[in-house]
């Protein structure tokens, strides 16, 4: 969309979310990779809020799918970056002594798949009333929320999936994996796909003129981070690892 019509508020919210994600990974690296007590303390304090920040980031990405000229191209490009990230973190984890950095199916993998699925289903999705679409997504999110525990449903309407589905890690992208599965950043398609799609239904509002404050830039650093989330995500983990390693060497 034209620069004069850019929704800067989205950039600022997205910038805040990526900063929170970076902090969470920093605390995790300090606490569980380098065994620093302060890291564990900060992580335990921060952990309850982390899913909400991640959900907000995914929701906004879904919202922005309504603003993209080609979700197919955008999703394909992001998937290639995500696969390259997996290769790099595998090499770092396996051969460079940076244990715990392997990312098998992180948020970039998730968002790329969501963009591709949205591109394939866009004509169908556009026929669904936005309010009804959001309600359906909320229900499906709740229905699949416990898939990592081998269950589908909510309340008394819960079914247990066959244990064989969790005996392998091939289904990890869907949320089903063995007890030994590990990924430094893990956001499976289920249930997070429905957060993305809920955002795409909310994004219908972008086709109308939003309140003026949505187009104004309020906090420049957050807006800047929001416009460069992909670069920040790609470089933040090795930078954090290097800084924490240096602090660990100095103070241990």
mmCIF file of C-alpha atoms in Angstrom:
data_model
loop_
_atom_site.group_PDB
_atom_site.id
_atom_site.type_symbol
_atom_site.label_atom_id
_atom_site.label_comp_id
_atom_site.label_asym_id
_atom_site.label_seq_id
_atom_site.Cartn_x
_atom_site.Cartn_y
_atom_site.Cartn_z
ATOM 1 C CA UNK A 1 0.000 0.000 0.000
ATOM 2 C CA UNK A 2 1.110 3.590 -0.463
ATOM 3 C CA UNK A 3 3.571 4.951 2.072
ATOM 4 C CA UNK A 4 1.156 7.760 3.051
ATOM 5 C CA UNK A 5 -1.419 5.135 3.937
ATOM 6 C CA UNK A 6 0.917 2.887 5.933
ATOM 7 C CA UNK A 7 -0.659 1.747 9.197
ATOM 8 C CA UNK A 8 2.193 2.727 11.518
ATOM 9 C CA UNK A 9 0.292 1.468 14.558
ATOM 10 C CA UNK A 10 0.696 -2.084 13.221
ATOM 11 C CA UNK A 11 4.450 -1.528 12.918
ATOM 12 C CA UNK A 12 4.631 -0.286 16.506
ATOM 13 C CA UNK A 13 2.654 -3.190 17.920
ATOM 14 C CA UNK A 14 4.687 -5.667 15.876
ATOM 15 C CA UNK A 15 7.894 -3.964 17.034
ATOM 16 C CA UNK A 16 6.835 -4.332 20.667
ATOM 17 C CA UNK A 17 6.051 -8.021 20.088
ATOM 18 C CA UNK A 18 9.423 -8.785 18.478
ATOM 19 C CA UNK A 19 11.267 -7.030 21.318
ATOM 20 C CA UNK A 20 9.382 -9.182 23.835
ATOM 21 C CA UNK A 21 10.289 -12.275 21.815
ATOM 22 C CA UNK A 22 13.969 -11.295 21.795
ATOM 23 C CA UNK A 23 13.921 -10.782 25.567
ATOM 24 C CA UNK A 24 12.282 -14.166 26.089
ATOM 25 C CA UNK A 25 14.974 -15.894 24.019
ATOM 26 C CA UNK A 26 17.676 -13.965 25.882
ATOM 27 C CA UNK A 27 16.358 -15.128 29.251
ATOM 28 C CA UNK A 28 16.053 -18.708 27.932
ATOM 29 C CA UNK A 29 19.645 -18.647 26.668
ATOM 30 C CA UNK A 30 20.903 -17.282 29.983
ATOM 31 C CA UNK A 31 18.944 -19.718 32.107
ATOM 32 C CA UNK A 32 18.763 -23.030 30.274
ATOM 33 C CA UNK A 33 21.779 -22.977 27.975
ATOM 34 C CA UNK A 34 24.318 -21.268 30.251
ATOM 35 C CA UNK A 35 22.719 -22.133 33.602
ATOM 36 C CA UNK A 36 22.593 -18.561 34.910
ATOM 37 C CA UNK A 37 20.191 -18.204 37.849
ATOM 38 C CA UNK A 38 19.157 -14.688 36.875
ATOM 39 C CA UNK A 39 18.092 -16.004 33.468
ATOM 40 C CA UNK A 40 15.887 -18.681 35.007
ATOM 41 C CA UNK A 41 14.332 -16.130 37.373
ATOM 42 C CA UNK A 42 13.569 -13.684 34.563
ATOM 43 C CA UNK A 43 12.286 -16.446 32.292
ATOM 44 C CA UNK A 44 9.903 -17.781 34.941
ATOM 45 C CA UNK A 45 8.597 -14.254 35.501
ATOM 46 C CA UNK A 46 8.212 -13.573 31.784
ATOM 47 C CA UNK A 47 6.973 -17.014 30.628
ATOM 48 C CA UNK A 48 3.231 -16.603 31.425
ATOM 49 C CA UNK A 49 3.026 -13.563 29.125
ATOM 50 C CA UNK A 50 5.095 -15.030 26.252
ATOM 51 C CA UNK A 51 2.227 -16.898 24.509
ATOM 52 C CA UNK A 52 0.192 -13.671 24.407
ATOM 53 C CA UNK A 53 3.032 -11.736 22.778
ATOM 54 C CA UNK A 54 3.525 -14.542 20.254
ATOM 55 C CA UNK A 55 -0.209 -14.726 19.555
ATOM 56 C CA UNK A 56 -0.299 -10.962 18.991
ATOM 57 C CA UNK A 57 2.584 -11.199 16.538
ATOM 58 C CA UNK A 58 0.878 -14.013 14.599
ATOM 59 C CA UNK A 59 -2.466 -12.172 14.672
ATOM 60 C CA UNK A 60 -0.917 -9.059 13.155
ATOM 61 C CA UNK A 61 0.791 -11.157 10.483
ATOM 62 C CA UNK A 62 -2.612 -12.548 9.575
ATOM 63 C CA UNK A 63 -4.051 -9.032 9.501
ATOM 64 C CA UNK A 64 -1.272 -7.936 7.139
ATOM 65 C CA UNK A 65 -2.096 -10.781 4.758
ATOM 66 C CA UNK A 66 -5.009 -8.586 3.641
ATOM 67 C CA UNK A 67 -2.518 -5.866 2.705
ATOM 68 C CA UNK A 68 -0.113 -8.048 0.731
ATOM 69 C CA UNK A 69 -0.065 -8.047 -3.071
ATOM 70 C CA UNK A 70 1.104 -11.689 -3.157
ATOM 71 C CA UNK A 71 0.924 -13.928 -0.111
ATOM 72 C CA UNK A 72 2.076 -16.821 -2.283
ATOM 73 C CA UNK A 73 5.344 -15.100 -3.158
ATOM 74 C CA UNK A 74 5.787 -13.736 0.363
ATOM 75 C CA UNK A 75 5.103 -17.133 1.941
ATOM 76 C CA UNK A 76 7.397 -18.985 -0.447
ATOM 77 C CA UNK A 77 10.265 -16.581 0.177
ATOM 78 C CA UNK A 78 9.774 -16.794 3.952
ATOM 79 C CA UNK A 79 9.676 -20.615 3.820
ATOM 80 C CA UNK A 80 13.063 -20.679 2.079
ATOM 81 C CA UNK A 81 14.471 -18.386 4.782
ATOM 82 C CA UNK A 82 12.970 -20.591 7.509
ATOM 83 C CA UNK A 83 14.481 -23.752 6.013
ATOM 84 C CA UNK A 84 17.855 -22.027 5.730
ATOM 85 C CA UNK A 85 17.531 -20.991 9.375
ATOM 86 C CA UNK A 86 16.949 -24.627 10.335
ATOM 87 C CA UNK A 87 20.079 -25.677 8.435
ATOM 88 C CA UNK A 88 22.225 -22.955 10.012
ATOM 89 C CA UNK A 89 21.005 -23.623 13.569
ATOM 90 C CA UNK A 90 21.525 -27.357 13.020
ATOM 91 C CA UNK A 91 25.147 -26.751 12.057
ATOM 92 C CA UNK A 92 25.638 -24.374 14.991
ATOM 93 C CA UNK A 93 24.061 -26.837 17.411
ATOM 94 C CA UNK A 94 25.831 -29.921 16.062
ATOM 95 C CA UNK A 95 29.282 -28.689 15.107
ATOM 96 C CA UNK A 96 29.919 -25.273 16.657
ATOM 97 C CA UNK A 97 29.178 -25.966 20.316
ATOM 98 C CA UNK A 98 26.044 -23.781 20.377
ATOM 99 C CA UNK A 99 23.856 -26.475 21.921
ATOM 100 C CA UNK A 100 20.161 -25.681 22.272
ATOM 101 C CA UNK A 101 19.991 -23.326 19.285
ATOM 102 C CA UNK A 102 18.401 -25.760 16.792
ATOM 103 C CA UNK A 103 15.115 -24.444 15.363
ATOM 104 C CA UNK A 104 13.089 -27.194 13.692
ATOM 105 C CA UNK A 105 9.741 -25.456 13.259
ATOM 106 C CA UNK A 106 9.753 -21.940 14.630
ATOM 107 C CA UNK A 107 7.570 -18.931 14.062
ATOM 108 C CA UNK A 108 9.048 -18.228 10.594
ATOM 109 C CA UNK A 109 8.132 -21.747 9.461
ATOM 110 C CA UNK A 110 4.638 -21.276 10.854
ATOM 111 C CA UNK A 111 4.058 -17.883 9.252
ATOM 112 C CA UNK A 112 5.331 -19.062 5.865
ATOM 113 C CA UNK A 113 2.940 -22.033 5.859
ATOM 114 C CA UNK A 114 0.074 -19.802 7.017
ATOM 115 C CA UNK A 115 0.754 -17.320 4.205
ATOM 116 C CA UNK A 116 0.830 -20.096 1.618
ATOM 117 C CA UNK A 117 -2.387 -21.646 2.934
ATOM 118 C CA UNK A 118 -4.056 -18.246 3.009
ATOM 119 C CA UNK A 119 -2.997 -17.623 -0.596
ATOM 120 C CA UNK A 120 -4.501 -20.964 -1.643
ATOM 121 C CA UNK A 121 -7.739 -20.396 0.300
ATOM 122 C CA UNK A 122 -8.116 -16.640 -0.218
ATOM 123 C CA UNK A 123 -11.101 -16.830 -2.579
ATOM 124 C CA UNK A 124 -12.973 -19.098 -0.195
ATOM 125 C CA UNK A 125 -12.041 -17.049 2.891
ATOM 126 C CA UNK A 126 -13.186 -13.811 1.265
ATOM 127 C CA UNK A 127 -16.719 -15.203 1.074
ATOM 128 C CA UNK A 128 -16.958 -15.740 4.841
ATOM 129 C CA UNK A 129 -18.333 -12.979 7.025
ATOM 130 C CA UNK A 130 -15.440 -11.532 9.049
ATOM 131 C CA UNK A 131 -17.215 -11.787 12.418
ATOM 132 C CA UNK A 132 -18.248 -15.388 11.804
ATOM 133 C CA UNK A 133 -14.738 -16.179 10.584
ATOM 134 C CA UNK A 134 -13.178 -14.877 13.801
ATOM 135 C CA UNK A 135 -15.612 -16.924 15.926
ATOM 136 C CA UNK A 136 -14.850 -20.078 13.928
ATOM 137 C CA UNK A 137 -11.107 -19.485 14.346
ATOM 138 C CA UNK A 138 -11.473 -19.022 18.120
ATOM 139 C CA UNK A 139 -13.411 -22.282 18.393
ATOM 140 C CA UNK A 140 -10.900 -24.192 16.254
ATOM 141 C CA UNK A 141 -8.005 -22.740 18.241
ATOM 142 C CA UNK A 142 -9.611 -23.954 21.463
ATOM 143 C CA UNK A 143 -10.426 -27.328 19.863
ATOM 144 C CA UNK A 144 -6.787 -27.947 18.849
ATOM 145 C CA UNK A 145 -5.048 -26.160 21.734
ATOM 146 C CA UNK A 146 -4.044 -29.381 23.532
ATOM 147 C CA UNK A 147 -2.917 -31.313 20.475
ATOM 148 C CA UNK A 148 0.640 -31.381 21.852
ATOM 149 C CA UNK A 149 -0.785 -33.435 24.731
ATOM 150 C CA UNK A 150 -2.414 -35.827 22.279
ATOM 151 C CA UNK A 151 -5.919 -34.433 22.755
ATOM 152 C CA UNK A 152 -8.504 -32.587 20.697
ATOM 153 C CA UNK A 153 -11.585 -30.810 21.993
ATOM 154 C CA UNK A 154 -12.456 -28.794 25.078
ATOM 155 C CA UNK A 155 -14.311 -29.359 28.308
ATOM 156 C CA UNK A 156 -16.094 -32.698 28.404
ATOM 157 C CA UNK A 157 -15.914 -32.913 24.614
ATOM 158 C CA UNK A 158 -12.331 -34.172 24.454
ATOM 159 C CA UNK A 159 -10.931 -37.061 22.448
ATOM 160 C CA UNK A 160 -7.533 -38.691 22.903
ATOM 161 C CA UNK A 161 -5.516 -39.216 19.757
ATOM 162 C CA UNK A 162 -3.728 -42.546 19.080
ATOM 163 C CA UNK A 163 -0.428 -42.711 20.963
ATOM 164 C CA UNK A 164 1.324 -43.774 17.760
ATOM 165 C CA UNK A 165 0.958 -40.227 16.445
ATOM 166 C CA UNK A 166 3.351 -39.040 19.156
ATOM 167 C CA UNK A 167 5.884 -41.823 18.671
ATOM 168 C CA UNK A 168 7.526 -39.944 15.800
ATOM 169 C CA UNK A 169 8.641 -36.376 15.149
ATOM 170 C CA UNK A 170 7.517 -36.292 11.514
ATOM 171 C CA UNK A 171 4.234 -34.733 12.627
ATOM 172 C CA UNK A 172 5.938 -32.030 14.729
ATOM 173 C CA UNK A 173 4.885 -29.272 12.272
ATOM 174 C CA UNK A 174 1.273 -30.183 13.111
ATOM 175 C CA UNK A 175 1.865 -30.181 16.877
ATOM 176 C CA UNK A 176 2.363 -33.919 17.427
ATOM 177 C CA UNK A 177 5.820 -35.092 18.481
ATOM 178 C CA UNK A 178 7.718 -37.464 20.733
ATOM 179 C CA UNK A 179 8.894 -36.610 24.229
ATOM 180 C CA UNK A 180 12.456 -36.219 22.952
ATOM 181 C CA UNK A 181 11.582 -33.581 20.343
ATOM 182 C CA UNK A 182 13.355 -30.253 20.747
ATOM 183 C CA UNK A 183 13.235 -26.921 18.952
ATOM 184 C CA UNK A 184 14.596 -23.677 20.417
ATOM 185 C CA UNK A 185 11.635 -21.897 18.844
ATOM 186 C CA UNK A 186 8.513 -23.993 18.301
ATOM 187 C CA UNK A 187 5.178 -22.851 16.887
ATOM 188 C CA UNK A 188 3.278 -25.743 15.280
ATOM 189 C CA UNK A 189 0.582 -25.244 12.664
ATOM 190 C CA UNK A 190 -2.049 -26.391 15.150
ATOM 191 C CA UNK A 191 -3.377 -24.455 16.954
ATOM 192 C CA UNK A 192 -1.522 -21.300 15.749
ATOM 193 C CA UNK A 193 -2.863 -21.415 12.185
ATOM 194 C CA UNK A 194 -6.224 -20.284 13.518
ATOM 195 C CA UNK A 195 -4.699 -17.216 15.198
ATOM 196 C CA UNK A 196 -3.242 -16.201 11.829
ATOM 197 C CA UNK A 197 -6.563 -16.766 10.057
ATOM 198 C CA UNK A 198 -8.417 -14.841 12.773
ATOM 199 C CA UNK A 199 -6.056 -11.955 12.037
ATOM 200 C CA UNK A 200 -6.849 -12.242 8.336
ATOM 201 C CA UNK A 201 -10.557 -11.873 9.087
ATOM 202 C CA UNK A 202 -9.856 -8.858 11.303
ATOM 203 C CA UNK A 203 -7.810 -7.502 8.409
ATOM 204 C CA UNK A 204 -11.022 -6.875 6.474
ATOM 205 C CA UNK A 205 -11.092 -3.565 8.359
ATOM 206 C CA UNK A 206 -7.955 -2.529 6.444
ATOM 207 C CA UNK A 207 -10.129 -2.185 3.343
ATOM 208 C CA UNK A 208 -11.871 0.719 5.049
ATOM 209 C CA UNK A 209 -10.397 3.956 6.325
ATOM 210 C CA UNK A 210 -9.198 3.408 9.894
ATOM 211 C CA UNK A 211 -9.085 6.125 12.583
ATOM 212 C CA UNK A 212 -6.384 8.718 11.925
ATOM 213 C CA UNK A 213 -4.187 7.679 14.881
ATOM 214 C CA UNK A 214 -3.614 4.278 13.218
ATOM 215 C CA UNK A 215 -1.664 6.011 10.432
ATOM 216 C CA UNK A 216 0.371 8.269 12.725
ATOM 217 C CA UNK A 217 3.781 7.228 14.011
ATOM 218 C CA UNK A 218 3.896 7.491 17.806
ATOM 219 C CA UNK A 219 7.054 5.645 18.938
ATOM 220 C CA UNK A 220 9.712 5.704 16.221
ATOM 221 C CA UNK A 221 11.993 2.921 17.632
ATOM 222 C CA UNK A 222 9.062 0.501 17.894
ATOM 223 C CA UNK A 223 7.908 1.365 14.382
ATOM 224 C CA UNK A 224 11.437 0.783 13.094
ATOM 225 C CA UNK A 225 11.625 -2.642 14.786
ATOM 226 C CA UNK A 226 8.184 -3.476 13.422
ATOM 227 C CA UNK A 227 9.326 -2.772 9.867
ATOM 228 C CA UNK A 228 12.409 -4.979 10.270
ATOM 229 C CA UNK A 229 11.088 -7.930 12.288
ATOM 230 C CA UNK A 230 12.453 -10.544 9.869
ATOM 231 C CA UNK A 231 16.018 -9.254 10.089
ATOM 232 C CA UNK A 232 15.781 -8.921 13.867
ATOM 233 C CA UNK A 233 14.465 -12.468 14.196
ATOM 234 C CA UNK A 234 17.200 -13.943 11.992
ATOM 235 C CA UNK A 235 20.154 -12.259 13.719
ATOM 236 C CA UNK A 236 18.985 -12.000 17.326
ATOM 237 C CA UNK A 237 19.685 -15.570 18.463
ATOM 238 C CA UNK A 238 23.382 -15.756 17.485
ATOM 239 C CA UNK A 239 23.899 -12.219 18.809
ATOM 240 C CA UNK A 240 22.261 -13.133 22.116
ATOM 241 C CA UNK A 241 24.253 -16.357 22.345
ATOM 242 C CA UNK A 242 27.518 -14.488 21.762
ATOM 243 C CA UNK A 243 26.733 -11.777 24.317
ATOM 244 C CA UNK A 244 25.592 -14.223 26.975
ATOM 245 C CA UNK A 245 28.648 -16.413 26.347
ATOM 246 C CA UNK A 246 30.870 -13.345 26.865
ATOM 247 C CA UNK A 247 29.069 -12.413 30.102
ATOM 248 C CA UNK A 248 29.321 -15.998 31.288
ATOM 249 C CA UNK A 249 33.069 -16.013 30.654
ATOM 250 C CA UNK A 250 33.548 -12.735 32.499
ATOM 251 C CA UNK A 251 31.439 -13.456 35.585
ATOM 252 C CA UNK A 252 31.735 -17.223 36.009
#
